mmCIF file of N, CA and C in Angstrom:
data_model
loop_
_atom_site.group_PDB
_atom_site.id
_atom_site.type_symbol
_atom_site.label_atom_id
_atom_site.label_comp_id
_atom_site.label_asym_id
_atom_site.label_seq_id
_atom_site.Cartn_x
_atom_site.Cartn_y
_atom_site.Cartn_z
ATOM 1 N N UNK A 1 -11.691 10.321 8.812
ATOM 2 C CA UNK A 1 -10.837 10.202 7.641
ATOM 3 C C UNK A 1 -11.708 10.288 6.405
ATOM 4 N N UNK A 2 -11.293 11.085 5.454
ATOM 5 C CA UNK A 2 -11.944 11.151 4.146
ATOM 6 C C UNK A 2 -11.016 10.507 3.127
ATOM 7 N N UNK A 3 -11.529 9.515 2.424
ATOM 8 C CA UNK A 3 -10.793 8.827 1.362
ATOM 9 C C UNK A 3 -11.366 9.325 0.028
ATOM 10 N N UNK A 4 -10.659 10.251 -0.614
ATOM 11 C CA UNK A 4 -11.124 10.861 -1.860
ATOM 12 C C UNK A 4 -10.737 9.960 -3.029
ATOM 13 N N UNK A 5 -11.718 9.624 -3.858
ATOM 14 C CA UNK A 5 -11.471 8.705 -4.958
ATOM 15 C C UNK A 5 -11.267 7.295 -4.454
ATOM 16 N N UNK A 6 -11.870 6.984 -3.318
ATOM 17 C CA UNK A 6 -11.643 5.719 -2.619
ATOM 18 C C UNK A 6 -12.347 4.511 -3.182
ATOM 19 N N UNK A 7 -13.214 4.696 -4.179
ATOM 20 C CA UNK A 7 -13.848 3.561 -4.855
ATOM 21 C C UNK A 7 -14.572 2.613 -3.928
ATOM 22 N N UNK A 8 -14.114 1.381 -3.890
ATOM 23 C CA UNK A 8 -14.760 0.330 -3.090
ATOM 24 C C UNK A 8 -14.363 0.384 -1.619
ATOM 25 N N UNK A 9 -13.401 1.231 -1.291
ATOM 26 C CA UNK A 9 -12.947 1.315 0.098
ATOM 27 C C UNK A 9 -11.833 0.345 0.443
ATOM 28 N N UNK A 10 -11.169 -0.183 -0.576
ATOM 29 C CA UNK A 10 -10.087 -1.150 -0.359
ATOM 30 C C UNK A 10 -9.030 -0.611 0.594
ATOM 31 N N UNK A 11 -8.568 0.611 0.366
ATOM 32 C CA UNK A 11 -7.534 1.197 1.223
ATOM 33 C C UNK A 11 -8.114 1.571 2.582
ATOM 34 N N UNK A 12 -9.269 2.205 2.570
ATOM 35 C CA UNK A 12 -9.905 2.633 3.822
ATOM 36 C C UNK A 12 -10.191 1.466 4.741
ATOM 37 N N UNK A 13 -10.600 0.342 4.178
ATOM 38 C CA UNK A 13 -10.883 -0.844 4.988
ATOM 39 C C UNK A 13 -9.644 -1.317 5.722
ATOM 40 N N UNK A 14 -8.506 -1.186 5.071
ATOM 41 C CA UNK A 14 -7.254 -1.660 5.675
ATOM 42 C C UNK A 14 -6.823 -0.804 6.864
ATOM 43 N N UNK A 15 -7.233 0.464 6.883
ATOM 44 C CA UNK A 15 -6.810 1.347 7.974
ATOM 45 C C UNK A 15 -7.985 1.764 8.858
ATOM 46 N N UNK A 16 -9.136 1.168 8.651
ATOM 47 C CA UNK A 16 -10.367 1.527 9.354
ATOM 48 C C UNK A 16 -10.202 1.535 10.872
ATOM 49 N N UNK A 17 -9.500 0.579 11.419
ATOM 50 C CA UNK A 17 -9.361 0.473 12.875
ATOM 51 C C UNK A 17 -8.436 1.529 13.477
ATOM 52 N N UNK A 18 -7.751 2.288 12.652
ATOM 53 C CA UNK A 18 -6.822 3.309 13.139
ATOM 54 C C UNK A 18 -7.472 4.680 13.300
ATOM 55 N N UNK A 19 -8.716 4.828 12.840
ATOM 56 C CA UNK A 19 -9.412 6.117 12.879
ATOM 57 C C UNK A 19 -10.810 5.934 13.465
ATOM 58 N N UNK A 20 -11.439 7.059 13.824
ATOM 59 C CA UNK A 20 -12.778 6.995 14.415
ATOM 60 C C UNK A 20 -13.863 6.665 13.396
ATOM 61 N N UNK A 21 -13.715 7.138 12.185
ATOM 62 C CA UNK A 21 -14.707 6.885 11.151
ATOM 63 C C UNK A 21 -14.136 7.175 9.784
ATOM 64 N N UNK A 22 -14.716 6.562 8.751
ATOM 65 C CA UNK A 22 -14.216 6.728 7.390
ATOM 66 C C UNK A 22 -15.359 7.072 6.450
ATOM 67 N N UNK A 23 -15.140 8.117 5.649
ATOM 68 C CA UNK A 23 -16.047 8.494 4.577
ATOM 69 C C UNK A 23 -15.279 8.310 3.273
ATOM 70 N N UNK A 24 -15.920 7.652 2.309
ATOM 71 C CA UNK A 24 -15.324 7.484 0.985
ATOM 72 C C UNK A 24 -16.082 8.389 0.021
ATOM 73 N N UNK A 25 -15.375 9.247 -0.680
ATOM 74 C CA UNK A 25 -15.986 10.069 -1.720
ATOM 75 C C UNK A 25 -15.473 9.582 -3.070
ATOM 76 N N UNK A 26 -16.394 9.259 -3.955
ATOM 77 C CA UNK A 26 -16.020 8.793 -5.287
ATOM 78 C C UNK A 26 -17.146 9.152 -6.251
ATOM 79 N N UNK A 27 -16.827 9.302 -7.529
ATOM 80 C CA UNK A 27 -17.847 9.636 -8.526
ATOM 81 C C UNK A 27 -18.563 8.403 -9.055
ATOM 82 N N UNK A 28 -18.048 7.223 -8.775
ATOM 83 C CA UNK A 28 -18.610 5.992 -9.325
ATOM 84 C C UNK A 28 -19.586 5.324 -8.354
ATOM 85 N N UNK A 29 -20.876 5.346 -8.722
ATOM 86 C CA UNK A 29 -21.880 4.647 -7.913
ATOM 87 C C UNK A 29 -21.553 3.151 -7.845
ATOM 88 N N UNK A 30 -21.100 2.592 -8.968
ATOM 89 C CA UNK A 30 -20.783 1.170 -9.023
ATOM 90 C C UNK A 30 -19.697 0.771 -8.041
ATOM 91 N N UNK A 31 -18.665 1.586 -7.946
ATOM 92 C CA UNK A 31 -17.577 1.300 -7.005
ATOM 93 C C UNK A 31 -18.066 1.459 -5.563
ATOM 94 N N UNK A 32 -18.756 2.562 -5.295
ATOM 95 C CA UNK A 32 -19.245 2.826 -3.936
ATOM 96 C C UNK A 32 -20.219 1.751 -3.473
ATOM 97 N N UNK A 33 -20.966 1.191 -4.400
ATOM 98 C CA UNK A 33 -21.937 0.155 -4.061
ATOM 99 C C UNK A 33 -21.258 -1.090 -3.492
ATOM 100 N N UNK A 34 -19.984 -1.280 -3.820
ATOM 101 C CA UNK A 34 -19.240 -2.446 -3.342
ATOM 102 C C UNK A 34 -18.552 -2.194 -1.993
ATOM 103 N N UNK A 35 -18.623 -0.965 -1.493
ATOM 104 C CA UNK A 35 -17.975 -0.628 -0.219
ATOM 105 C C UNK A 35 -18.726 -1.269 0.942
ATOM 106 N N UNK A 36 -17.993 -1.637 1.965
ATOM 107 C CA UNK A 36 -18.563 -2.222 3.182
ATOM 108 C C UNK A 36 -19.238 -1.115 3.995
ATOM 109 N N UNK A 37 -20.542 -1.045 3.908
ATOM 110 C CA UNK A 37 -21.299 0.024 4.571
ATOM 111 C C UNK A 37 -21.361 -0.143 6.087
ATOM 112 N N UNK A 38 -20.954 -1.292 6.595
ATOM 113 C CA UNK A 38 -20.975 -1.476 8.052
ATOM 114 C C UNK A 38 -19.834 -0.708 8.728
ATOM 115 N N UNK A 39 -18.763 -0.428 7.979
ATOM 116 C CA UNK A 39 -17.636 0.283 8.593
ATOM 117 C C UNK A 39 -17.203 1.530 7.809
ATOM 118 N N UNK A 40 -17.775 1.743 6.631
ATOM 119 C CA UNK A 40 -17.408 2.874 5.788
ATOM 120 C C UNK A 40 -18.679 3.607 5.346
ATOM 121 N N UNK A 41 -18.579 4.917 5.221
ATOM 122 C CA UNK A 41 -19.722 5.695 4.742
ATOM 123 C C UNK A 41 -19.415 6.188 3.329
ATOM 124 N N UNK A 42 -20.028 5.576 2.305
ATOM 125 C CA UNK A 42 -19.797 6.026 0.931
ATOM 126 C C UNK A 42 -20.643 7.251 0.587
ATOM 127 N N UNK A 43 -20.014 8.209 -0.095
ATOM 128 C CA UNK A 43 -20.692 9.425 -0.544
ATOM 129 C C UNK A 43 -20.305 9.661 -1.999
ATOM 130 N N UNK A 44 -21.307 9.819 -2.861
ATOM 131 C CA UNK A 44 -21.004 10.064 -4.262
ATOM 132 C C UNK A 44 -20.673 11.545 -4.448
ATOM 133 N N UNK A 45 -19.481 11.792 -4.954
ATOM 134 C CA UNK A 45 -19.056 13.161 -5.196
ATOM 135 C C UNK A 45 -17.676 13.179 -5.816
ATOM 136 N N UNK A 46 -17.455 14.157 -6.683
ATOM 137 C CA UNK A 46 -16.167 14.292 -7.340
ATOM 138 C C UNK A 46 -15.183 15.065 -6.496
ATOM 139 N N UNK A 47 -13.927 14.825 -6.717
ATOM 140 C CA UNK A 47 -12.874 15.478 -5.932
ATOM 141 C C UNK A 47 -12.765 16.969 -6.212
ATOM 142 N N UNK A 48 -13.258 17.393 -7.367
ATOM 143 C CA UNK A 48 -13.156 18.809 -7.732
ATOM 144 C C UNK A 48 -14.170 19.683 -6.994
ATOM 145 N N UNK A 49 -15.190 19.049 -6.426
ATOM 146 C CA UNK A 49 -16.220 19.766 -5.663
ATOM 147 C C UNK A 49 -16.776 18.842 -4.598
ATOM 148 N N UNK A 50 -16.057 18.720 -3.507
ATOM 149 C CA UNK A 50 -16.449 17.792 -2.451
ATOM 150 C C UNK A 50 -17.680 18.300 -1.706
ATOM 151 N N UNK A 51 -18.644 17.408 -1.427
ATOM 152 C CA UNK A 51 -19.894 17.804 -0.787
ATOM 153 C C UNK A 51 -19.812 17.849 0.748
ATOM 154 N N UNK A 52 -18.784 18.524 1.263
ATOM 155 C CA UNK A 52 -18.577 18.603 2.713
ATOM 156 C C UNK A 52 -18.266 20.038 3.114
ATOM 157 N N UNK A 53 -18.577 20.359 4.356
ATOM 158 C CA UNK A 53 -18.295 21.699 4.881
ATOM 159 C C UNK A 53 -16.795 21.895 5.069
ATOM 160 N N UNK A 54 -16.379 23.139 5.136
ATOM 161 C CA UNK A 54 -14.978 23.474 5.420
ATOM 162 C C UNK A 54 -14.547 22.806 6.722
ATOM 163 N N UNK A 55 -13.294 22.393 6.785
ATOM 164 C CA UNK A 55 -12.685 21.854 8.016
ATOM 165 C C UNK A 55 -13.483 20.697 8.620
ATOM 166 N N UNK A 56 -13.909 19.762 7.791
ATOM 167 C CA UNK A 56 -14.731 18.630 8.249
ATOM 168 C C UNK A 56 -13.928 17.404 8.689
ATOM 169 N N UNK A 57 -12.685 17.258 8.212
ATOM 170 C CA UNK A 57 -11.950 16.010 8.426
ATOM 171 C C UNK A 57 -10.566 16.250 9.011
ATOM 172 N N UNK A 58 -10.175 15.385 9.946
ATOM 173 C CA UNK A 58 -8.833 15.448 10.530
ATOM 174 C C UNK A 58 -7.790 14.873 9.596
ATOM 175 N N UNK A 59 -8.199 13.919 8.785
ATOM 176 C CA UNK A 59 -7.298 13.264 7.842
ATOM 177 C C UNK A 59 -7.996 13.142 6.495
ATOM 178 N N UNK A 60 -7.238 13.358 5.417
ATOM 179 C CA UNK A 60 -7.736 13.168 4.054
ATOM 180 C C UNK A 60 -6.674 12.377 3.300
ATOM 181 N N UNK A 61 -7.110 11.344 2.584
ATOM 182 C CA UNK A 61 -6.184 10.576 1.752
ATOM 183 C C UNK A 61 -6.730 10.504 0.334
ATOM 184 N N UNK A 62 -5.810 10.400 -0.610
ATOM 185 C CA UNK A 62 -6.144 10.109 -1.999
ATOM 186 C C UNK A 62 -5.069 9.147 -2.492
ATOM 187 N N UNK A 63 -5.478 7.912 -2.745
ATOM 188 C CA UNK A 63 -4.527 6.863 -3.101
ATOM 189 C C UNK A 63 -4.710 6.454 -4.554
ATOM 190 N N UNK A 64 -3.657 6.656 -5.349
ATOM 191 C CA UNK A 64 -3.626 6.203 -6.739
ATOM 192 C C UNK A 64 -4.824 6.727 -7.544
ATOM 193 N N UNK A 65 -5.199 7.981 -7.305
ATOM 194 C CA UNK A 65 -6.380 8.520 -7.982
ATOM 195 C C UNK A 65 -6.165 9.899 -8.600
ATOM 196 N N UNK A 66 -5.181 10.658 -8.141
ATOM 197 C CA UNK A 66 -5.023 12.027 -8.621
ATOM 198 C C UNK A 66 -4.822 12.081 -10.135
ATOM 199 N N UNK A 67 -4.108 11.123 -10.686
ATOM 200 C CA UNK A 67 -3.865 11.136 -12.133
ATOM 201 C C UNK A 67 -5.135 10.873 -12.942
ATOM 202 N N UNK A 68 -6.216 10.464 -12.283
ATOM 203 C CA UNK A 68 -7.482 10.226 -12.974
ATOM 204 C C UNK A 68 -8.409 11.438 -12.971
ATOM 205 N N UNK A 69 -8.159 12.419 -12.115
ATOM 206 C CA UNK A 69 -9.064 13.577 -12.065
ATOM 207 C C UNK A 69 -8.718 14.550 -13.191
ATOM 208 N N UNK A 70 -9.705 15.335 -13.594
ATOM 209 C CA UNK A 70 -9.499 16.263 -14.703
ATOM 210 C C UNK A 70 -8.818 17.541 -14.238
ATOM 211 N N UNK A 71 -9.278 18.088 -13.130
ATOM 212 C CA UNK A 71 -8.763 19.366 -12.649
ATOM 213 C C UNK A 71 -7.991 19.169 -11.341
ATOM 214 N N UNK A 72 -6.697 18.946 -11.475
ATOM 215 C CA UNK A 72 -5.858 18.676 -10.299
ATOM 216 C C UNK A 72 -5.915 19.804 -9.274
ATOM 217 N N UNK A 73 -5.816 21.045 -9.732
ATOM 218 C CA UNK A 73 -5.784 22.183 -8.809
ATOM 219 C C UNK A 73 -7.091 22.301 -8.027
ATOM 220 N N UNK A 74 -8.214 22.071 -8.699
ATOM 221 C CA UNK A 74 -9.513 22.125 -8.010
ATOM 222 C C UNK A 74 -9.601 21.019 -6.958
ATOM 223 N N UNK A 75 -9.133 19.835 -7.301
ATOM 224 C CA UNK A 75 -9.153 18.716 -6.352
ATOM 225 C C UNK A 75 -8.282 19.013 -5.143
ATOM 226 N N UNK A 76 -7.098 19.549 -5.383
ATOM 227 C CA UNK A 76 -6.190 19.890 -4.279
ATOM 228 C C UNK A 76 -6.819 20.945 -3.373
ATOM 229 N N UNK A 77 -7.398 21.969 -3.984
ATOM 230 C CA UNK A 77 -8.030 23.042 -3.206
ATOM 231 C C UNK A 77 -9.157 22.487 -2.338
ATOM 232 N N UNK A 78 -9.966 21.599 -2.896
ATOM 233 C CA UNK A 78 -11.086 21.020 -2.153
ATOM 234 C C UNK A 78 -10.621 20.125 -1.010
ATOM 235 N N UNK A 79 -9.612 19.297 -1.261
ATOM 236 C CA UNK A 79 -9.114 18.429 -0.193
ATOM 237 C C UNK A 79 -8.548 19.264 0.952
ATOM 238 N N UNK A 80 -7.845 20.333 0.620
ATOM 239 C CA UNK A 80 -7.282 21.212 1.650
ATOM 240 C C UNK A 80 -8.405 21.961 2.374
ATOM 241 N N UNK A 81 -9.431 22.346 1.664
ATOM 242 C CA UNK A 81 -10.557 23.082 2.256
ATOM 243 C C UNK A 81 -11.272 22.261 3.325
ATOM 244 N N UNK A 82 -11.506 20.970 3.062
ATOM 245 C CA UNK A 82 -12.249 20.136 4.015
ATOM 246 C C UNK A 82 -11.376 19.626 5.162
ATOM 247 N N UNK A 83 -10.079 19.866 5.083
ATOM 248 C CA UNK A 83 -9.147 19.442 6.120
ATOM 249 C C UNK A 83 -9.187 20.416 7.300
ATOM 250 N N UNK A 84 -9.268 19.878 8.515
ATOM 251 C CA UNK A 84 -9.272 20.714 9.718
ATOM 252 C C UNK A 84 -7.884 21.302 9.948
ATOM 253 N N UNK A 85 -7.804 22.460 10.591
ATOM 254 C CA UNK A 85 -6.490 22.998 10.975
ATOM 255 C C UNK A 85 -5.752 21.964 11.842
ATOM 256 N N UNK A 86 -4.491 21.759 11.545
ATOM 257 C CA UNK A 86 -3.711 20.734 12.239
ATOM 258 C C UNK A 86 -3.861 19.357 11.619
ATOM 259 N N UNK A 87 -4.776 19.234 10.651
ATOM 260 C CA UNK A 87 -5.019 17.954 10.000
ATOM 261 C C UNK A 87 -3.957 17.616 8.967
ATOM 262 N N UNK A 88 -4.008 16.372 8.503
ATOM 263 C CA UNK A 88 -3.005 15.900 7.557
ATOM 264 C C UNK A 88 -3.666 15.306 6.320
ATOM 265 N N UNK A 89 -3.091 15.645 5.169
ATOM 266 C CA UNK A 89 -3.536 15.168 3.863
ATOM 267 C C UNK A 89 -2.397 14.360 3.251
ATOM 268 N N UNK A 90 -2.716 13.159 2.760
ATOM 269 C CA UNK A 90 -1.708 12.316 2.120
ATOM 270 C C UNK A 90 -2.201 11.922 0.738
ATOM 271 N N UNK A 91 -1.389 12.239 -0.272
ATOM 272 C CA UNK A 91 -1.676 11.821 -1.637
ATOM 273 C C UNK A 91 -0.602 10.815 -2.034
ATOM 274 N N UNK A 92 -1.051 9.619 -2.418
ATOM 275 C CA UNK A 92 -0.129 8.590 -2.883
ATOM 276 C C UNK A 92 -0.378 8.393 -4.367
ATOM 277 N N UNK A 93 0.692 8.491 -5.140
ATOM 278 C CA UNK A 93 0.588 8.379 -6.597
ATOM 279 C C UNK A 93 1.762 7.573 -7.145
ATOM 280 N N UNK A 94 1.560 6.913 -8.283
ATOM 281 C CA UNK A 94 2.713 6.324 -8.970
ATOM 282 C C UNK A 94 3.694 7.449 -9.325
ATOM 283 N N UNK A 95 4.967 7.199 -9.127
ATOM 284 C CA UNK A 95 5.997 8.222 -9.336
ATOM 285 C C UNK A 95 6.400 8.270 -10.811
ATOM 286 N N UNK A 96 5.881 9.256 -11.519
ATOM 287 C CA UNK A 96 6.099 9.390 -12.963
ATOM 288 C C UNK A 96 7.575 9.599 -13.304
ATOM 289 N N UNK A 97 8.397 9.876 -12.333
ATOM 290 C CA UNK A 97 9.833 10.042 -12.588
ATOM 291 C C UNK A 97 10.520 8.696 -12.827
ATOM 292 N N UNK A 98 9.824 7.595 -12.557
ATOM 293 C CA UNK A 98 10.430 6.272 -12.722
ATOM 294 C C UNK A 98 10.028 5.664 -14.071
ATOM 295 N N UNK A 99 10.912 4.846 -14.607
ATOM 296 C CA UNK A 99 10.695 4.269 -15.933
ATOM 297 C C UNK A 99 9.417 3.434 -16.000
ATOM 298 N N UNK A 100 9.189 2.590 -15.007
ATOM 299 C CA UNK A 100 8.008 1.724 -15.008
ATOM 300 C C UNK A 100 6.707 2.509 -15.053
ATOM 301 N N UNK A 101 6.646 3.591 -14.305
ATOM 302 C CA UNK A 101 5.423 4.410 -14.295
ATOM 303 C C UNK A 101 5.282 5.164 -15.613
ATOM 304 N N UNK A 102 6.396 5.541 -16.220
ATOM 305 C CA UNK A 102 6.316 6.179 -17.540
ATOM 306 C C UNK A 102 5.702 5.210 -18.558
ATOM 307 N N UNK A 103 6.047 3.937 -18.459
ATOM 308 C CA UNK A 103 5.444 2.928 -19.347
ATOM 309 C C UNK A 103 3.938 2.807 -19.095
ATOM 310 N N UNK A 104 3.549 2.829 -17.821
ATOM 311 C CA UNK A 104 2.121 2.774 -17.478
ATOM 312 C C UNK A 104 1.391 3.985 -18.062
ATOM 313 N N UNK A 105 2.003 5.167 -17.945
ATOM 314 C CA UNK A 105 1.385 6.393 -18.465
ATOM 315 C C UNK A 105 1.188 6.297 -19.975
ATOM 316 N N UNK A 106 2.181 5.770 -20.686
ATOM 317 C CA UNK A 106 2.060 5.601 -22.143
ATOM 318 C C UNK A 106 0.950 4.594 -22.461
ATOM 319 N N UNK A 107 0.916 3.491 -21.705
ATOM 320 C CA UNK A 107 -0.124 2.479 -21.937
ATOM 321 C C UNK A 107 -1.515 3.057 -21.717
ATOM 322 N N UNK A 108 -1.672 3.877 -20.684
ATOM 323 C CA UNK A 108 -2.980 4.479 -20.413
ATOM 324 C C UNK A 108 -3.369 5.464 -21.518
ATOM 325 N N UNK A 109 -2.403 6.159 -22.092
ATOM 326 C CA UNK A 109 -2.686 7.052 -23.227
ATOM 327 C C UNK A 109 -3.132 6.231 -24.441
ATOM 328 N N UNK A 110 -2.439 5.117 -24.701
ATOM 329 C CA UNK A 110 -2.796 4.256 -25.822
ATOM 330 C C UNK A 110 -4.192 3.657 -25.657
ATOM 331 N N UNK A 111 -4.594 3.443 -24.416
ATOM 332 C CA UNK A 111 -5.928 2.916 -24.122
ATOM 333 C C UNK A 111 -6.985 4.026 -24.072
ATOM 334 N N UNK A 112 -6.558 5.240 -24.430
ATOM 335 C CA UNK A 112 -7.421 6.419 -24.469
ATOM 336 C C UNK A 112 -7.971 6.809 -23.093
ATOM 337 N N UNK A 113 -7.212 6.469 -22.064
ATOM 338 C CA UNK A 113 -7.583 6.920 -20.732
ATOM 339 C C UNK A 113 -7.155 8.369 -20.595
ATOM 340 N N UNK A 114 -7.844 9.136 -19.808
ATOM 341 C CA UNK A 114 -7.536 10.561 -19.680
ATOM 342 C C UNK A 114 -6.519 10.836 -18.571
ATOM 343 N N UNK A 115 -5.799 9.845 -18.162
ATOM 344 C CA UNK A 115 -4.831 9.981 -17.070
ATOM 345 C C UNK A 115 -3.800 11.064 -17.369
ATOM 346 N N UNK A 116 -3.434 11.787 -16.322
ATOM 347 C CA UNK A 116 -2.381 12.792 -16.422
ATOM 348 C C UNK A 116 -1.578 12.750 -15.125
ATOM 349 N N UNK A 117 -0.410 12.134 -15.209
ATOM 350 C CA UNK A 117 0.442 11.963 -14.035
ATOM 351 C C UNK A 117 1.240 13.231 -13.761
ATOM 352 N N UNK A 118 1.364 13.578 -12.502
ATOM 353 C CA UNK A 118 2.168 14.722 -12.079
ATOM 354 C C UNK A 118 3.370 14.223 -11.287
ATOM 355 N N UNK A 119 4.465 14.970 -11.355
ATOM 356 C CA UNK A 119 5.614 14.645 -10.513
ATOM 357 C C UNK A 119 5.257 15.022 -9.078
ATOM 358 N N UNK A 120 5.948 14.467 -8.104
ATOM 359 C CA UNK A 120 5.698 14.858 -6.709
ATOM 360 C C UNK A 120 5.850 16.363 -6.491
ATOM 361 N N UNK A 121 6.831 16.991 -7.135
ATOM 362 C CA UNK A 121 7.000 18.444 -6.995
ATOM 363 C C UNK A 121 5.795 19.197 -7.560
ATOM 364 N N UNK A 122 5.259 18.728 -8.679
ATOM 365 C CA UNK A 122 4.071 19.371 -9.258
ATOM 366 C C UNK A 122 2.863 19.218 -8.335
ATOM 367 N N UNK A 123 2.734 18.048 -7.714
ATOM 368 C CA UNK A 123 1.639 17.832 -6.761
ATOM 369 C C UNK A 123 1.798 18.775 -5.574
ATOM 370 N N UNK A 124 3.009 18.876 -5.071
ATOM 371 C CA UNK A 124 3.266 19.733 -3.921
ATOM 372 C C UNK A 124 2.904 21.191 -4.224
ATOM 373 N N UNK A 125 3.170 21.635 -5.438
ATOM 374 C CA UNK A 125 2.872 23.022 -5.825
ATOM 375 C C UNK A 125 1.373 23.298 -5.907
ATOM 376 N N UNK A 126 0.553 22.260 -5.953
ATOM 377 C CA UNK A 126 -0.895 22.450 -5.952
ATOM 378 C C UNK A 126 -1.393 22.981 -4.603
ATOM 379 N N UNK A 127 -0.545 22.881 -3.584
ATOM 380 C CA UNK A 127 -0.907 23.296 -2.231
ATOM 381 C C UNK A 127 -0.054 24.492 -1.823
ATOM 382 N N UNK A 128 -0.567 25.707 -2.024
ATOM 383 C CA UNK A 128 0.230 26.891 -1.692
ATOM 384 C C UNK A 128 0.433 27.071 -0.188
ATOM 385 N N UNK A 129 -0.454 26.495 0.611
ATOM 386 C CA UNK A 129 -0.361 26.627 2.065
ATOM 387 C C UNK A 129 -0.059 25.284 2.707
ATOM 388 N N UNK A 130 0.335 25.340 3.971
ATOM 389 C CA UNK A 130 0.589 24.125 4.727
ATOM 390 C C UNK A 130 2.037 23.686 4.651
ATOM 391 N N UNK A 131 2.393 22.806 5.584
ATOM 392 C CA UNK A 131 3.731 22.199 5.600
ATOM 393 C C UNK A 131 3.695 20.991 4.672
ATOM 394 N N UNK A 132 4.638 20.925 3.735
ATOM 395 C CA UNK A 132 4.622 19.864 2.730
ATOM 396 C C UNK A 132 5.910 19.043 2.766
ATOM 397 N N UNK A 133 5.726 17.742 2.550
ATOM 398 C CA UNK A 133 6.877 16.845 2.430
ATOM 399 C C UNK A 133 6.603 15.845 1.317
ATOM 400 N N UNK A 134 7.675 15.352 0.731
ATOM 401 C CA UNK A 134 7.586 14.326 -0.305
ATOM 402 C C UNK A 134 8.387 13.120 0.157
ATOM 403 N N UNK A 135 7.814 11.944 -0.056
ATOM 404 C CA UNK A 135 8.539 10.695 0.163
ATOM 405 C C UNK A 135 8.356 9.871 -1.104
ATOM 406 N N UNK A 136 9.375 9.163 -1.496
ATOM 407 C CA UNK A 136 9.290 8.325 -2.692
ATOM 408 C C UNK A 136 10.068 7.041 -2.466
ATOM 409 N N UNK A 137 9.491 5.952 -2.993
ATOM 410 C CA UNK A 137 10.140 4.652 -2.849
ATOM 411 C C UNK A 137 9.513 3.665 -3.828
ATOM 412 N N UNK A 138 10.350 2.928 -4.534
ATOM 413 C CA UNK A 138 9.902 1.834 -5.410
ATOM 414 C C UNK A 138 8.770 2.217 -6.363
ATOM 415 N N UNK A 139 8.889 3.371 -7.014
ATOM 416 C CA UNK A 139 7.894 3.760 -8.003
ATOM 417 C C UNK A 139 6.625 4.380 -7.440
ATOM 418 N N UNK A 140 6.633 4.646 -6.140
ATOM 419 C CA UNK A 140 5.481 5.292 -5.501
ATOM 420 C C UNK A 140 5.941 6.555 -4.812
ATOM 421 N N UNK A 141 5.122 7.608 -4.901
ATOM 422 C CA UNK A 141 5.438 8.867 -4.229
ATOM 423 C C UNK A 141 4.280 9.258 -3.316
ATOM 424 N N UNK A 142 4.623 9.847 -2.186
ATOM 425 C CA UNK A 142 3.645 10.348 -1.239
ATOM 426 C C UNK A 142 3.908 11.826 -1.042
ATOM 427 N N UNK A 143 2.874 12.626 -1.204
ATOM 428 C CA UNK A 143 2.953 14.042 -0.879
ATOM 429 C C UNK A 143 2.103 14.206 0.380
ATOM 430 N N UNK A 144 2.729 14.725 1.423
ATOM 431 C CA UNK A 144 2.073 14.867 2.723
ATOM 432 C C UNK A 144 1.959 16.359 3.021
ATOM 433 N N UNK A 145 0.736 16.798 3.328
ATOM 434 C CA UNK A 145 0.486 18.200 3.597
ATOM 435 C C UNK A 145 -0.183 18.311 4.965
ATOM 436 N N UNK A 146 0.420 19.123 5.822
ATOM 437 C CA UNK A 146 -0.185 19.384 7.131
ATOM 438 C C UNK A 146 -0.731 20.805 7.119
ATOM 439 N N UNK A 147 -1.990 20.937 7.523
ATOM 440 C CA UNK A 147 -2.660 22.258 7.507
ATOM 441 C C UNK A 147 -2.369 23.016 8.796
#
């Protein structure tokens, strides 16, 4: 499993026992330094140019991070590139179609954060290939792509 933008490994740690191994890719050395190295392998790298060979991972996740990257299309292309055929990619994002998330987006703009939230349909369009599905519930959206 590759956890893109996984930071400290909070999400990966919770699902660690469900997979054979976990790699966390993040641009923040500070966040990666806090990851549990006994069960997670932290790798410093941005989502727009992942430091892995093609078809390296059976599963790729990105949780609550896509709105923080600068080049969404590059990140999507890279996550799909490192995914093995038959593999699954899951992107979980706050659902900008909901009022509460719209307030968060405005607050992040006021705080001068570079966040840019995409609708689930916009996220899905970043992946021209693969089987795609969208699920949404309680202000959270999941875009699932099978290669």
